[in-house]
Structure formats: structure tokens, C-alpha cells
Coordinates of C-alpha atoms (C1' of nucleotides) in Angstrom, one line a residue:
Chain A
M757 CA -39.3 101.2 34.6
S758 CA -38.8 98.4 32.5
E759 CA -38.2 95.4 32.7
E760 CA -34.3 94.3 32.4
K761 CA -33.6 91.3 30.0
S762 CA -31.0 88.4 31.2
L763 CA -28.5 89.1 28.8
N764 CA -27.7 85.5 27.6
F765 CA -23.7 84.2 27.8
I766 CA -22.6 86.4 24.8
E767 CA -23.7 89.7 25.7
E768 CA -22.0 88.9 29.0
I769 CA -19.1 88.5 27.5
I770 CA -19.9 91.6 25.1
E771 CA -20.7 94.2 27.9
K772 CA -17.5 93.0 29.9
D773 CA -15.3 93.6 27.2
L774 CA -17.2 97.4 26.1
K775 CA -16.8 97.7 30.0
E776 CA -12.8 97.1 31.0
G777 CA -12.7 99.1 27.5
K778 CA -11.4 96.2 25.9
H779 CA -13.2 97.7 22.9
T780 CA -15.1 101.1 22.2
T781 CA -17.0 99.0 19.7
I782 CA -18.0 95.5 18.3
A783 CA -17.4 93.8 15.3
T784 CA -19.2 90.3 13.9
R785 CA -20.0 89.0 11.2
F786 CA -22.1 86.2 9.2
P787 CA -19.7 83.5 6.9
P788 CA -22.1 81.4 5.4
E789 CA -20.9 79.5 1.9
P790 CA -22.0 79.6 -1.3
N791 CA -22.8 75.9 -1.3
G792 CA -26.6 76.1 -0.6
Y793 CA -30.0 77.8 0.6
L794 CA -30.3 78.7 4.0
H795 CA -32.4 77.6 7.0
I796 CA -33.4 78.3 10.2
G797 CA -30.6 77.4 12.3
H798 CA -29.1 80.3 10.0
A799 CA -31.6 82.7 11.1
K800 CA -30.4 81.8 14.9
S801 CA -27.1 83.0 14.2
I802 CA -28.1 85.7 11.8
A803 CA -30.4 87.2 14.2
L804 CA -28.0 87.0 16.9
N805 CA -24.5 88.0 14.5
F806 CA -26.4 91.4 13.8
G807 CA -29.1 91.9 16.6
L808 CA -25.7 92.1 19.5
A809 CA -25.0 94.6 17.1
L810 CA -27.6 96.3 16.4
K811 CA -28.2 95.9 20.2
Y812 CA -24.3 97.7 21.4
G813 CA -23.9 100.1 18.9
G814 CA -21.9 97.7 16.1
K815 CA -21.4 96.9 12.0
T816 CA -22.3 93.4 11.1
N817 CA -20.4 92.3 7.6
L818 CA -21.6 89.6 5.7
R819 CA -18.6 87.2 4.2
F820 CA -19.3 84.4 2.5
D821 CA -16.9 81.7 3.0
D822 CA -16.1 80.2 -0.2
T823 CA -12.9 78.6 -0.5
N824 CA -13.4 76.1 -2.2
P825 CA -14.6 76.9 -5.5
V826 CA -16.3 73.1 -6.8
T827 CA -19.3 72.9 -4.5
E828 CA -19.7 76.6 -4.4
E829 CA -22.1 79.0 -6.5
T830 CA -23.8 82.6 -7.6
E831 CA -27.1 81.7 -7.2
Y832 CA -26.4 80.9 -3.4
V833 CA -24.8 84.2 -3.4
E834 CA -28.0 85.9 -4.6
S835 CA -30.2 83.4 -2.7
I836 CA -28.3 84.2 0.7
K837 CA -28.3 88.2 0.7
G838 CA -32.2 88.0 -0.2
D839 CA -32.9 85.7 2.6
V840 CA -30.6 88.2 4.9
K841 CA -32.6 90.7 4.4
W842 CA -35.7 89.3 3.8
L843 CA -34.7 88.1 7.8
G844 CA -34.7 92.4 7.8
F845 CA -30.7 93.5 8.7
N846 CA -28.9 95.0 7.2
W847 CA -25.4 94.1 6.6
A848 CA -22.3 97.4 6.7
E849 CA -20.2 95.4 3.8
E850 CA -20.3 92.0 1.6
L851 CA -16.7 90.5 1.6
Y852 CA -15.9 87.2 0.0
A853 CA -13.1 85.4 1.6
S854 CA -12.5 85.4 -2.1
D855 CA -11.4 89.0 -1.3
Y856 CA -8.9 87.8 0.2
F857 CA -6.7 84.4 -1.2
D858 CA -3.6 87.5 -2.6
Q859 CA -2.9 88.5 1.5
L860 CA -4.1 84.9 3.1
Y861 CA -1.4 83.3 0.3
H862 CA 1.4 86.1 1.9
F863 CA 0.6 85.1 5.3
A864 CA 1.2 81.2 4.8
V865 CA 3.8 82.2 2.7
K866 CA 5.4 84.5 6.4
L867 CA 4.8 81.2 8.1
I868 CA 7.2 79.7 5.9
Q869 CA 9.1 81.1 6.5
K870 CA 8.8 81.3 10.2
G871 CA 9.5 77.7 9.9
L872 CA 6.5 77.4 10.2
A873 CA 5.0 75.3 8.3
Y874 CA 6.1 73.3 5.0
V875 CA 4.9 71.9 1.4
D876 CA 3.7 67.7 2.3
D877 CA 3.8 65.1 -1.4
S878 CA 1.3 62.7 1.4
T879 CA -1.2 61.2 -0.5
S880 CA -4.6 62.6 1.4
E881 CA -4.5 58.1 2.3
E882 CA -0.9 59.2 3.9
I883 CA -2.2 62.3 5.5
A884 CA -5.8 60.5 6.8
A885 CA -2.6 57.3 8.4
Q886 CA -0.2 59.7 9.6
K887 CA -2.7 61.8 11.6
G888 CA -3.4 59.2 14.3
T889 CA -5.5 58.9 15.9
P890 CA -8.3 61.4 19.2
T891 CA -6.5 58.2 21.4
Q892 CA -3.7 57.6 19.4
P893 CA -0.6 60.1 18.8
G894 CA 0.0 60.7 14.8
T895 CA 2.5 59.8 12.9
N896 CA 5.6 63.2 11.1
S897 CA 5.1 63.4 7.2
K898 CA 8.4 62.6 5.7
F899 CA 8.8 65.8 3.8
R900 CA 8.2 67.5 7.8
N901 CA 12.0 68.7 7.6
R902 CA 12.2 70.7 4.2
S903 CA 13.8 73.9 4.1
I904 CA 12.4 77.0 4.9
D905 CA 13.3 77.9 0.8
E906 CA 12.4 74.0 -0.9
N907 CA 9.5 74.9 1.1
L908 CA 9.6 78.8 -0.3
Q909 CA 10.3 77.6 -3.3
L910 CA 7.7 73.7 -4.0
F911 CA 4.6 76.8 -2.2
S912 CA 5.1 79.2 -5.1
D913 CA 5.1 76.2 -7.3
M914 CA 1.8 75.3 -6.3
K915 CA 0.5 78.4 -6.8
A916 CA 1.7 78.7 -10.1
G917 CA -0.1 75.1 -11.7
K918 CA 3.0 73.3 -12.2
Y919 CA 1.1 70.3 -10.2
K920 CA -2.1 68.3 -10.3
D921 CA -4.8 68.5 -8.3
G922 CA -3.5 66.9 -4.8
E923 CA 0.5 65.9 -6.2
K924 CA 1.0 69.5 -2.9
V925 CA -0.7 70.3 0.0
L926 CA 0.8 72.7 2.1
R927 CA 0.8 71.9 6.3
G928 CA 1.8 74.1 9.3
K929 CA 4.7 73.0 11.6
I930 CA 2.9 72.5 14.1
D931 CA 3.1 68.2 17.1
M932 CA 1.5 65.4 15.2
A933 CA 1.2 64.1 19.1
H934 CA -1.1 67.3 19.2
L935 CA -4.0 65.9 21.6
N936 CA -6.2 68.3 20.0
M937 CA -6.7 66.4 16.5
L938 CA -6.6 69.2 14.2
M939 CA -3.1 71.2 15.9
R940 CA -1.4 67.7 14.1
D941 CA -0.1 69.8 10.7
P942 CA -3.8 70.5 9.5
V943 CA -3.6 71.6 5.9
L944 CA -3.4 74.7 4.9
Y945 CA -3.7 75.4 1.1
R946 CA -4.9 72.1 -1.7
I947 CA -4.2 72.4 -5.8
K948 CA -6.9 72.6 -7.2
H949 CA -7.9 73.2 -10.8
A950 CA -11.2 75.2 -10.2
H951 CA -12.8 78.0 -11.8
H952 CA -14.3 80.0 -9.0
H953 CA -17.3 81.4 -8.7
R954 CA -15.5 85.3 -8.3
T955 CA -11.3 84.9 -9.0
G956 CA -12.3 82.8 -12.2
D957 CA -9.0 80.9 -13.1
A958 CA -7.0 82.7 -11.6
W959 CA -6.0 80.3 -8.9
C960 CA -5.0 76.5 -8.8
I961 CA -4.1 76.8 -4.7
Y962 CA -7.1 77.3 -2.3
P963 CA -7.3 77.5 1.5
M964 CA -8.7 75.4 3.6
Y965 CA -11.1 76.5 6.3
D966 CA -8.7 76.9 9.4
F967 CA -6.6 78.9 7.2
A968 CA -9.3 81.6 6.3
H969 CA -11.1 81.7 8.2
G970 CA -9.6 83.5 11.2
Q971 CA -7.5 85.8 9.1
S972 CA -10.6 86.3 7.5
D973 CA -11.8 87.8 11.0
A974 CA -8.4 89.7 11.5
I975 CA -8.5 91.2 8.7
E976 CA -11.9 92.9 9.0
Q977 CA -11.0 93.2 12.6
I978 CA -13.9 91.8 14.2
T979 CA -14.3 91.6 17.6
H980 CA -16.2 88.5 18.1
S981 CA -16.5 85.7 16.0
I982 CA -19.6 84.0 16.7
C983 CA -19.7 80.0 15.4
T984 CA -21.0 77.3 16.4
L985 CA -20.6 74.2 18.8
E986 CA -18.8 71.9 16.0
F987 CA -16.1 74.9 16.0
V988 CA -14.8 74.4 19.1
P989 CA -11.7 72.1 19.0
H990 CA -10.5 74.3 16.5
R991 CA -10.3 77.2 18.9
E992 CA -6.9 76.7 19.7
L993 CA -5.9 76.5 15.5
Y994 CA -7.6 79.8 15.5
N995 CA -5.5 81.6 18.2
W996 CA -2.8 79.9 16.8
F997 CA -2.6 81.7 14.1
I998 CA -3.5 85.4 15.3
E999 CA -0.3 84.6 17.5
K1000 CA 2.6 83.4 15.0
L1001 CA 0.7 85.8 12.3
E1002 CA 1.0 88.4 14.8
I1003 CA -2.8 89.4 12.9
Y1004 CA -5.4 91.4 15.2
P1005 CA -6.8 88.4 18.1
S1006 CA -9.8 88.3 16.5
R1007 CA -12.2 86.5 19.3
Q1008 CA -14.2 83.4 18.3
Y1009 CA -16.7 82.0 20.6
E1010 CA -19.9 78.6 20.6
F1011 CA -23.4 79.0 21.0
A1012 CA -25.0 76.1 20.4
R1013 CA -27.3 75.1 17.5
L1014 CA -30.3 74.9 16.8
N1015 CA -31.8 71.9 16.0
M1016 CA -36.1 71.5 15.8
T1017 CA -37.9 68.4 15.5
Y1018 CA -39.5 66.7 12.8
T1019 CA -36.9 68.7 11.5
M1020 CA -33.3 68.4 9.1
M1021 CA -30.9 71.4 8.4
S1022 CA -28.4 69.1 7.2
K1023 CA -27.6 71.2 4.4
R1024 CA -25.5 68.5 2.4
K1025 CA -29.2 66.9 3.2
L1026 CA -31.3 69.4 1.7
L1027 CA -29.8 69.4 -1.5
Q1028 CA -30.6 65.9 -1.7
L1029 CA -34.3 66.2 -1.1
V1030 CA -33.8 68.9 -4.3
N1031 CA -31.8 66.5 -6.6
D1032 CA -33.9 64.4 -5.7
K1033 CA -37.2 65.5 -6.4
H1034 CA -39.0 64.6 -2.8
V1035 CA -39.5 68.4 -3.1
S1036 CA -40.0 70.8 -5.3
G1037 CA -36.8 72.2 -4.8
W1038 CA -35.1 74.7 -1.8
D1039 CA -37.9 76.8 -1.8
D1040 CA -41.0 74.2 -1.6
P1041 CA -42.8 75.1 1.3
R1042 CA -42.5 71.9 3.6
M1043 CA -38.6 73.2 3.1
P1044 CA -36.9 74.4 6.6
T1045 CA -35.1 76.9 4.3
L1046 CA -35.3 80.1 4.7
S1047 CA -36.9 80.6 1.3
G1048 CA -39.2 77.6 1.5
V1049 CA -41.0 79.3 5.2
R1050 CA -41.1 82.1 3.3
R1051 CA -43.4 81.2 0.8
R1052 CA -45.1 79.1 3.3
G1053 CA -46.3 82.2 5.0
Y1054 CA -43.8 82.4 7.9
T1055 CA -43.4 85.6 8.1
P1056 CA -39.2 88.1 9.0
E1057 CA -40.7 89.5 11.8
A1058 CA -42.1 85.4 13.1
I1059 CA -39.0 84.0 13.1
R1060 CA -36.8 87.1 14.4
D1061 CA -39.7 86.5 17.7
F1062 CA -38.4 82.6 17.6
C1063 CA -35.4 83.4 18.1
E1064 CA -35.4 85.5 20.4
R1065 CA -37.7 83.5 22.1
I1066 CA -35.4 80.1 22.0
G1067 CA -32.2 82.0 23.4
V1068 CA -28.7 81.8 23.2
A1069 CA -26.6 78.5 25.2
K1070 CA -23.8 76.8 25.1
R1071 CA -25.8 72.9 25.4
D1072 CA -27.2 70.9 23.2
N1073 CA -31.5 71.5 22.2
L1074 CA -33.9 70.4 20.6
I1075 CA -37.0 72.6 19.8
D1076 CA -39.9 72.2 20.0
I1077 CA -41.3 73.3 16.7
S1078 CA -45.1 74.5 17.5
L1079 CA -43.1 76.7 19.7
L1080 CA -42.0 78.3 16.2
E1081 CA -45.7 78.0 14.7
F1082 CA -46.3 80.0 18.0
C1083 CA -44.6 82.6 16.3
V1084 CA -45.8 82.7 13.1
R1085 CA -50.1 82.6 14.8
D1086 CA -48.7 85.1 17.3
H1087 CA -47.8 87.7 14.6
L1088 CA -50.3 86.7 11.1
N1089 CA -53.6 87.1 13.9
K1090 CA -52.2 90.7 14.5
I1091 CA -51.9 91.1 10.5
A1092 CA -53.4 89.1 8.2
D1093 CA -56.5 89.9 7.0
R1094 CA -60.0 87.6 7.4
R1095 CA -61.2 85.9 4.8
M1096 CA -63.8 82.4 5.0
V1097 CA -63.4 79.7 3.0
V1098 CA -64.8 76.5 2.9
F1099 CA -63.1 73.6 1.9
D1100 CA -65.4 70.4 2.6
P1101 CA -68.8 72.0 0.9
L1102 CA -71.9 70.8 2.2
K1103 CA -74.9 73.0 -0.1
V1104 CA -77.6 74.9 2.6
I1105 CA -80.6 76.7 0.8
I1106 CA -82.3 79.0 3.3
T1107 CA -86.2 77.9 2.3
N1108 CA -87.0 81.4 3.6
Y1109 CA -85.0 83.9 1.6
E1110 CA -86.5 85.3 -1.3
E1111 CA -85.0 83.6 -4.7
G1112 CA -82.6 85.8 -7.2
K1113 CA -82.4 88.1 -3.6
T1114 CA -78.8 88.6 -3.3
E1115 CA -77.7 91.4 0.1
E1116 CA -74.1 92.4 0.3
L1117 CA -72.6 91.6 3.8
P1118 CA -69.8 93.9 5.3
S1119 CA -67.5 91.6 7.6
E1120 CA -64.8 92.6 9.5
N1121 CA -61.2 92.3 8.1
N1122 CA -59.2 91.5 11.3
P1123 CA -60.7 92.4 15.0
E1124 CA -57.4 92.6 16.3
A1125 CA -56.4 95.1 13.7
P1126 CA -60.3 97.6 13.6
E1127 CA -58.2 99.9 11.2
R1128 CA -57.9 97.3 8.7
G1129 CA -62.2 97.6 8.4
V1130 CA -64.5 95.8 5.9
R1131 CA -64.8 93.9 3.4
S1132 CA -68.2 92.7 1.8
M1133 CA -69.3 89.5 1.0
P1134 CA -72.0 88.4 -1.5
F1135 CA -75.6 86.6 0.8
G1136 CA -78.0 85.3 -1.3
R1137 CA -80.1 81.5 -1.2
E1138 CA -77.9 79.3 -1.5
L1139 CA -74.7 78.7 0.1
W1140 CA -71.9 76.0 1.0
I1141 CA -70.1 75.0 4.7
E1142 CA -68.2 72.9 5.9
Q1143 CA -70.0 69.7 6.0
E1144 CA -67.9 69.3 8.6
D1145 CA -70.1 71.8 10.8
F1146 CA -72.9 69.4 10.0
M1147 CA -73.4 66.1 12.2
E1148 CA -77.1 64.4 11.6
V1149 CA -76.5 62.6 15.3
P1150 CA -74.2 65.4 17.0
P1151 CA -72.8 64.5 20.5
K1152 CA -72.7 66.6 23.8
K1153 CA -71.5 70.4 22.8
Y1154 CA -71.1 70.5 18.8
F1155 CA -72.8 73.7 18.8
R1156 CA -72.8 73.6 15.0
L1157 CA -75.3 72.1 12.6
A1158 CA -77.8 69.6 13.2
P1159 CA -81.0 68.4 12.9
G1160 CA -83.8 71.1 13.8
Q1161 CA -80.9 73.4 15.6
M1162 CA -79.4 76.9 15.4
V1163 CA -76.0 78.6 14.7
R1164 CA -75.1 82.0 13.0
L1165 CA -73.4 82.1 9.8
K1166 CA -70.0 84.6 10.4
S1167 CA -71.6 88.5 10.0
A1168 CA -74.6 87.4 8.1
Y1169 CA -77.9 85.8 10.0
I1170 CA -78.8 82.8 12.1
I1171 CA -80.0 80.1 10.9
K1172 CA -81.8 76.3 12.0
C1173 CA -81.8 73.6 9.5
E1174 CA -85.1 72.5 9.0
E1175 CA -84.5 69.2 7.1
V1176 CA -81.8 66.7 5.9
V1177 CA -82.1 66.0 2.3
K1178 CA -79.4 62.8 0.8
D1179 CA -78.6 61.4 -1.7
A1180 CA -79.7 57.0 -3.3
T1181 CA -76.4 56.1 -0.9
G1182 CA -77.9 57.8 2.0
K1183 CA -75.1 60.3 2.1
V1184 CA -76.3 63.9 3.2
A1185 CA -76.3 66.0 0.0
E1186 CA -78.4 69.4 1.6
L1187 CA -79.9 71.0 4.0
R1188 CA -82.7 73.3 4.4
C1189 CA -83.2 76.0 6.6
T1190 CA -84.9 79.0 7.2
Y1191 CA -83.2 82.1 8.3
V1192 CA -84.2 84.5 11.2
P1193 CA -84.9 88.0 9.6
E1194 CA -84.0 90.2 12.6
S1195 CA -80.7 88.4 13.5
K1196 CA -78.9 90.3 10.8
S1197 CA -75.7 90.5 12.1
G1198 CA -75.3 94.1 13.6
S1199 CA -78.2 95.2 13.9
D1200 CA -79.6 91.7 15.8
V1201 CA -83.4 92.1 17.1
S1202 CA -84.1 89.0 17.5
G1203 CA -82.2 88.1 20.9
I1204 CA -81.7 84.5 19.7
H1205 CA -78.5 83.3 21.3
V1206 CA -76.8 80.8 19.7
K1207 CA -73.5 78.8 20.2
G1208 CA -72.1 78.4 17.1
V1209 CA -70.5 80.9 14.1
I1210 CA -69.2 78.7 10.7
H1211 CA -68.1 80.3 8.1
W1212 CA -69.4 80.3 4.4
V1213 CA -70.2 81.1 0.5
N1214 CA -72.4 82.7 -1.5
A1215 CA -72.4 79.7 -4.3
K1216 CA -73.5 81.7 -7.2
T1217 CA -70.3 84.2 -6.0
A1218 CA -67.9 81.6 -4.9
L1219 CA -64.2 81.6 -6.3
P1220 CA -62.8 77.9 -6.9
V1221 CA -59.1 78.5 -5.6
E1222 CA -56.2 75.7 -4.8
V1223 CA -55.0 75.1 -1.2
R1224 CA -51.9 73.3 -1.3
L1225 CA -51.9 72.1 3.4
Y1226 CA -49.1 71.1 4.3
D1227 CA -47.8 68.5 7.3
R1228 CA -44.4 68.4 9.1
L1229 CA -41.4 66.5 6.1
F1230 CA -40.7 63.9 8.4
T1231 CA -42.0 61.6 10.8
T1232 CA -40.0 61.0 13.1
E1233 CA -39.2 63.6 16.4
D1234 CA -35.6 63.8 16.4
M1235 CA -33.4 63.6 12.8
G1236 CA -30.1 63.5 14.2
A1237 CA -30.5 61.1 16.7
I1238 CA -31.4 58.7 13.8
E1239 CA -29.4 55.8 12.5
D1240 CA -30.6 55.1 9.1
D1241 CA -31.5 57.4 5.8
F1242 CA -33.0 60.1 6.1
T1243 CA -35.4 59.3 3.8
N1244 CA -37.4 55.9 5.3
H1245 CA -38.5 59.2 7.6
L1246 CA -40.1 60.9 5.2
N1247 CA -44.5 61.8 5.6
T1248 CA -45.9 60.7 2.8
N1249 CA -48.2 62.6 3.1
S1250 CA -46.2 66.2 3.9
L1251 CA -48.9 67.4 1.2
E1252 CA -52.7 67.5 0.4
V1253 CA -53.5 69.8 -2.7
K1254 CA -57.5 70.9 -2.7
T1255 CA -59.3 72.8 -4.2
V1256 CA -61.9 74.5 -2.4
F1257 CA -64.6 77.7 -2.7
A1258 CA -63.7 81.0 -1.5
E1259 CA -64.9 84.3 -0.6
P1260 CA -65.0 86.8 -4.2
S1261 CA -62.7 89.7 -2.7
L1262 CA -60.0 87.1 -2.8
T1263 CA -59.8 87.8 -6.1
T1264 CA -56.9 90.8 -5.4
A1265 CA -54.7 89.1 -3.2
Q1266 CA -51.3 89.4 -3.6
V1267 CA -48.4 86.3 -4.5
G1268 CA -47.2 86.3 -0.2
E1269 CA -50.2 88.7 0.9
H1270 CA -51.1 87.0 4.1
F1271 CA -54.2 86.2 5.4
Q1272 CA -56.2 83.5 7.5
F1273 CA -59.2 81.5 6.6
L1274 CA -61.7 81.7 9.6
R1275 CA -61.7 78.8 11.7
M1276 CA -58.6 76.8 9.4
G1277 CA -55.9 78.4 9.1
Y1278 CA -53.0 81.1 7.9
F1279 CA -52.2 80.8 4.1
C1280 CA -50.1 82.8 2.0
L1281 CA -50.6 83.5 -2.1
D1282 CA -48.8 81.4 -3.8
P1283 CA -46.4 82.8 -7.4
D1284 CA -47.1 79.9 -8.9
S1285 CA -50.8 81.5 -9.0
A1286 CA -52.1 82.4 -12.1
A1287 CA -55.4 85.5 -12.2
T1288 CA -57.7 82.3 -13.6
K1289 CA -56.2 80.4 -10.3
L1290 CA -55.2 81.0 -7.6
I1291 CA -52.9 79.1 -4.8
F1292 CA -53.2 79.1 -1.0
N1293 CA -50.3 77.9 1.3
R1294 CA -51.7 76.8 3.9
A1295 CA -48.4 78.2 6.5
V1296 CA -50.0 76.9 10.5
T1297 CA -53.7 76.1 10.7
L1298 CA -55.4 77.8 13.3
K1299 CA -54.9 76.0 17.5
D1300 CA -58.5 74.1 17.5
M1301 CA -59.7 72.3 20.9
W1302 CA -62.7 71.0 19.4
A1303 CA -60.6 69.0 17.1
K1304 CA -58.2 67.7 20.4
E1305 CA -61.5 67.2 22.4
M1306 CA -63.5 64.8 19.6
K1307 CA -59.7 63.1 19.3
K1308 CA -60.3 62.3 22.9
Chain B
rU1028 C1' -10.3 53.9 26.3
rG1029 C1' -8.6 60.5 25.5
rA1030 C1' -9.1 65.2 25.2
rC1031 C1' -12.9 69.3 24.7
rC1032 C1' -17.3 70.9 25.3
rU1033 C1' -22.3 70.4 28.5
rA1034 C1' -25.9 69.1 32.7
rU1035 C1' -31.9 73.6 36.0
rG1036 C1' -40.5 71.3 34.8
rG1037 C1' -42.6 67.1 28.2
rU1038 C1' -38.6 71.6 25.5
rG1039 C1' -36.1 75.5 25.6
rU1040 C1' -34.7 79.4 29.0
rA1041 C1' -33.1 82.1 33.3
rA1042 C1' -31.8 82.5 38.8
rU1043 C1' -24.4 85.4 38.4
rG1044 C1' -23.2 82.2 47.1
rG1045 C1' -29.0 84.5 50.2
rU1046 C1' -37.5 82.1 48.7
rA1047 C1' -36.1 78.0 41.8
rA1048 C1' -39.1 81.9 37.4
rC1049 C1' -40.2 82.6 32.5
rA1050 C1' -42.0 81.2 27.8
rC1051 C1' -43.9 76.8 24.0
rA1052 C1' -47.0 72.1 25.1
rG1053 C1' -50.0 69.5 28.4
rC1054 C1' -54.3 70.5 31.1
rA1055 C1' -58.9 72.8 33.9
rG1056 C1' -62.1 77.6 33.4
rA1057 C1' -63.9 82.3 31.9
rU1058 C1' -65.3 85.5 27.5
rU1059 C1' -66.3 85.5 22.2
rU1060 C1' -70.3 86.2 15.7
rU1061 C1' -63.9 82.1 14.3
rG1062 C1' -64.4 76.0 19.1
rA1063 C1' -59.2 81.2 16.9
rU1064 C1' -57.9 85.8 19.8
rU1065 C1' -58.1 87.5 25.1
rC1066 C1' -57.9 85.9 30.4
rU1067 C1' -57.5 83.5 35.0
rG1068 C1' -56.2 78.7 37.9
rC1069 C1' -53.2 74.2 37.5
rU1070 C1' -49.2 69.1 37.0
rU1071 C1' -44.2 69.1 35.8
rU1072 C1' -38.2 71.0 37.2
rU1073 C1' -31.3 72.2 40.1
rC1074 C1' -27.8 63.9 36.6
rU1075 C1' -25.1 61.4 40.5
rA1076 C1' -22.1 60.9 45.4
rG1077 C1' -19.2 63.8 48.7
rG1078 C1' -16.6 68.1 50.0
rU1079 C1' -16.3 74.2 50.3
rU1080 C1' -20.0 77.7 53.8
rC1081 C1' -24.0 80.4 58.5
rG1082 C1' -26.0 79.3 53.1
rA1083 C1' -25.3 75.8 46.8
rA1084 C1' -28.1 75.7 40.7
rU1085 C1' -24.1 78.5 41.2
rC1086 C1' -17.8 77.3 43.7
rC1087 C1' -14.2 72.3 44.5
rU1088 C1' -13.3 66.9 43.5
rA1089 C1' -14.2 62.4 41.5
rG1090 C1' -18.5 60.1 39.2
rU1091 C1' -22.2 58.8 35.1
rA1092 C1' -24.8 60.6 30.6
rG1093 C1' -25.1 63.4 26.6
rG1094 C1' -22.1 66.0 22.5
rU1095 C1' -17.2 66.7 19.5
rC1096 C1' -12.4 65.6 17.2
rA1097 C1' -9.5 60.8 12.8
rA1098 C1' -12.1 65.4 4.8
rC1099 C1' -6.6 68.2 0.3
rC1100 C1' -15.4 70.1 3.2
rA1101 C1' -17.5 74.8 6.1

RNA sequence: UGACCUAUGGUGUAAUGGUAACACAGCAGAUUUUGAUUCUGCUUUUCUAGGUUCGAAUCCUAGUAGGUCAACCA
């Protein structure tokens, strides 16, 4: 018997609908506007919509909400499709709201014929003034009582291009005193003489979101139209169109969108980061975009796991980014091969190791996945170790190298620090050590037990590579709560670039391949790499209890 | 001074009128040829006040707090 996982509120609704026979199968949709790149917040929506269809045997459409030609571009369409696929989901149909422009136009005509829509010559300022405020009712437009025939003619003229941008709009005729401001004669169509990425110059009037979204859902017979909380007040309008147009009754349900600590999800602001060159592009590894986290080395499995763990509910949330990092580590720990890379090198000479001699020592690729086998590491008389792994005056419980102390070189030998060589300034320049020949990994008969194990690379064969170490992009935990310009909160130290020394097996690394650099973190080969210069992005550090201990 | 949505440990999410639980974070310990992983234990929770009920995190009322709504954006 497997433990039954509790349902989120949308799953409860669906199971009820299925049980009561309201639906025999479900249809959902993921409806991005192609005006920016997808981010981790969209991943929550994608995982929800596609996950539901998968769980209940339904289907999910990918539908681009492309009703505003001014901001939308094909580049975004392509990136969105790539990101959804990368996350591991397959859509039933690739659709566009612009596919429905003809039907939408006829829906509008139907509304006019029913006396439920009118053409308004008011300016946008006048319309805004007519809206009233949340606490004060609006006022009727003086064009509100035009005849059906006149409205039909005017709307047709709008479509025919007889008017300039902004000269006229089509408005729903509902109730200017309605408590829900969206019901105060909403704009349905506006004039935009703009080139559309799909329909070209065929149209000069474009439907507003409210007049396109629900109707698109109805056309596709979407059973459960899932969106975020800010659309709650739109539901009333959504249902009004369904009722008046007598179309398929899709139902809208709203959940709380994802907010994450030290992260900003606004597409507009992310675009600004790109345009103002605060980051290298939409796929900068510091960006919360899916292309960014992919390049950084996060995996789709980790992101799906994250989406599963954060749950789905209706209350505002601020997820600790450490949960995402936990998911990334958890997956990478299982799949990433281990490699040794020294970041801040300190020379070690093994005085009793024969000069000119080298050995090839096997080292396991992944202790979590023995089937990954081993790779070979060259070992010689001169090595690099991490500066951090030596202290001349060690504190209590320091397991690493210190004068007279021993450590294990991972997959190699136990060494003992015999002498500390300093440069003219008194800085430690080199360690002279001896090794214990009988302590070789796999055939250790030395009987010596050491607590510390450190990574190393053979100096002669060390491969210089670049690593890019990322920190959070913002220094403020709750970026949703700030009042000033968000760029004031940018972390000026979010990127550190270093040249480091890697074991030679990394030469064959492939772009996008994940590694754990022992004790240093998880890394991923960046597409900027060339055969002569490998670049690794740090996806996330390893948990480091010792560093935490030292901070106390 | 309107309407709507929401309120459970530090952060999330469960408990569907019947013993408040799980994960992350934090703390302590065990194991470890990564101070990683793994394992064990611990700290911390129902916004307030009334009401209904044998029994309320759950239902009702009021209050309080947070969020949303006044784009020819989505």
C-alpha cells in the first residue's frame, strides 16, 4: 500500500468534477504572452497545468496569448517552446490567440447585436475618468446609447482601418456603477496599426486580454482554466462573456503565484536587467529565467521536484530559495560525476616521492552511483592543494593539513606536513610533505587513521579552466516589499570569475554536462567554452558545515 | 474608507468536525577516503474575540492583518 498524498485544492475540484460526471476528461492550457522569457514562476504554472493533465489523463495546450502586437516577438515564442520542452512537458496542440481573431471578431459583433457592446469615441483619459474609483461609481460615456446599427457600422469601419490608433474602442455595455471595476464597460477592442508577429498586417484592431482569453479557452474546450490570483476579479467578466456569448463554459480557478526570497519575477523588470546590461542576457546564470537556471546547471528534474514541494494554494507566499537549492543539490548529487579542481592553489612537494615518477590512480566517479565507474587521475611529486586546507596554527577540530599533521589525499595517499616554506613577505609559499607508500587508496595497509580528506591535482598535468561563481542577484530578501528602485538592491558581487586548476579528465567535458567539483560545489560546462578554454558555471555550493562552524 | 481573496512553526504545505503532521531552514549527535551524501534526535505552530457543537485549525459572526482591483498590458 502506498501512502496517499493529499490533494491540492485544484485537484480536489477536478476529482469532484470527474466523480460527478461533469467532465469525463480534463483539458488545461498554459497561456504565456510571448513578450519575455519564462521564469521559475512560470515553471510552477507549467508543472501545475501539465501535471494535472498527466495525472488525470487529459491534455494541455500551449497557447500563446498574442493579442498585443507591440510587445510580442517570435524570438520569445521560440524560447518559450524550448523552455517548456526542456522542463519535460509535451503539449497537445500549439495554438495562438491570434488563430481566433476571426472568431473573436464575430463574438464582438454578436455582443453588439445583443445590445451588449458599443463603440466609444472617448479618449483613453476620458474612459479612465469615467471608470470612477473602487469606492466611487463610474459615469456613462456619452456614446453609450448609440444604436446597434451604428455600432455595427462603426466597428466594421474600425476593422477596415478607417480610424487612427486610439480614435475609437469597442466597449462592453455592462454597468458603470458595478462594484467590480472590470465590469464597468470594459474595453474589448482597440485600434493598433501595428505589425503582428503572426497575422502580419491583416488586422488593425486587436482584442483585449479579457475578450480573448476566456473565449480562447471556450474554443479549445478547456475544462479548467488555471491562472494566478491577480485574475480573481476577472472571473466575473470571464463568466459574463461565456453567458452572453453562449459558448463552452470553461471555468477559471486561481492559485497563488510563486515568490522566492532574493528573487524578482517581474518580466518587465527582468527585461530591464537585460536591456541595461546588469546581466549578460536573458540566459545569464544569475537570472531566474528557465534559460538562466538551465545555463547555470539546474536540472528540469530539480525544478519539477521543487514545484512539487512548494505546493499549490491560494495564499501569498515567499518561498525560501534554499528549498530550490536543496532540490538542485539533491538531484545533482545523484547524477553528477565527481572531479577534483583546486581553486586557490598551494604547492605541495612530496619529498620522498621519486622525482619524475607518475602514477595513474583510479577515483570513483560518483559514490551515489557505483555503475558510473572510475576515472584515472595522474599523481606525482608536485601537487596543488587548496590554500584553505592548510593552517599554520590550526584551531581545535581542524582535520586538514598543519605542521606535523596528516591528511588523506582523496583517492591517493596519506601525507604528512614536514616543513612550511615561506616567501620574502612571510606568506606560505610551499609545503614540503612526506607520503605514506602503504596508505594507497584501495590497498591501504598503513593502519593509519586520518580524519581529514582533501582534494588535489597533479601540478604538471593540471588544466587551467575558468569558473564563474554566482551569488544571489539581489541583497534584499523580499523584493516584493521594496518601495524604491529595484536596481538599488542589486548585489554588486553576484559574479566572481577565477582561473583554477582542474584534473585533466575534464578536457572531454561536454557543454551542459554536470559535475561535482569535490568539496567545491556543482558545476556545469558553459556554452561560452572553447576547446582551449573551458568555462564552468557554479550551479550551487555544497553544504559546508565546517564553514558554518568557523563563522561562529 | 468600497468590493473581492487570504490567514496553521522562521519558510512552505497537510490535517476535509475527532491525538496538529510533513518538507526546507536552524540546532545537536552518529557514520563517512568529499567537514558532501546518509542516518538519528531536538527546538518552534492553528491572527483575535464571541458563537454553534459532546468535540472546532476546520462551521458561523465580528474584528484585525496582508494581498488584489481605478492599463486602449497580460
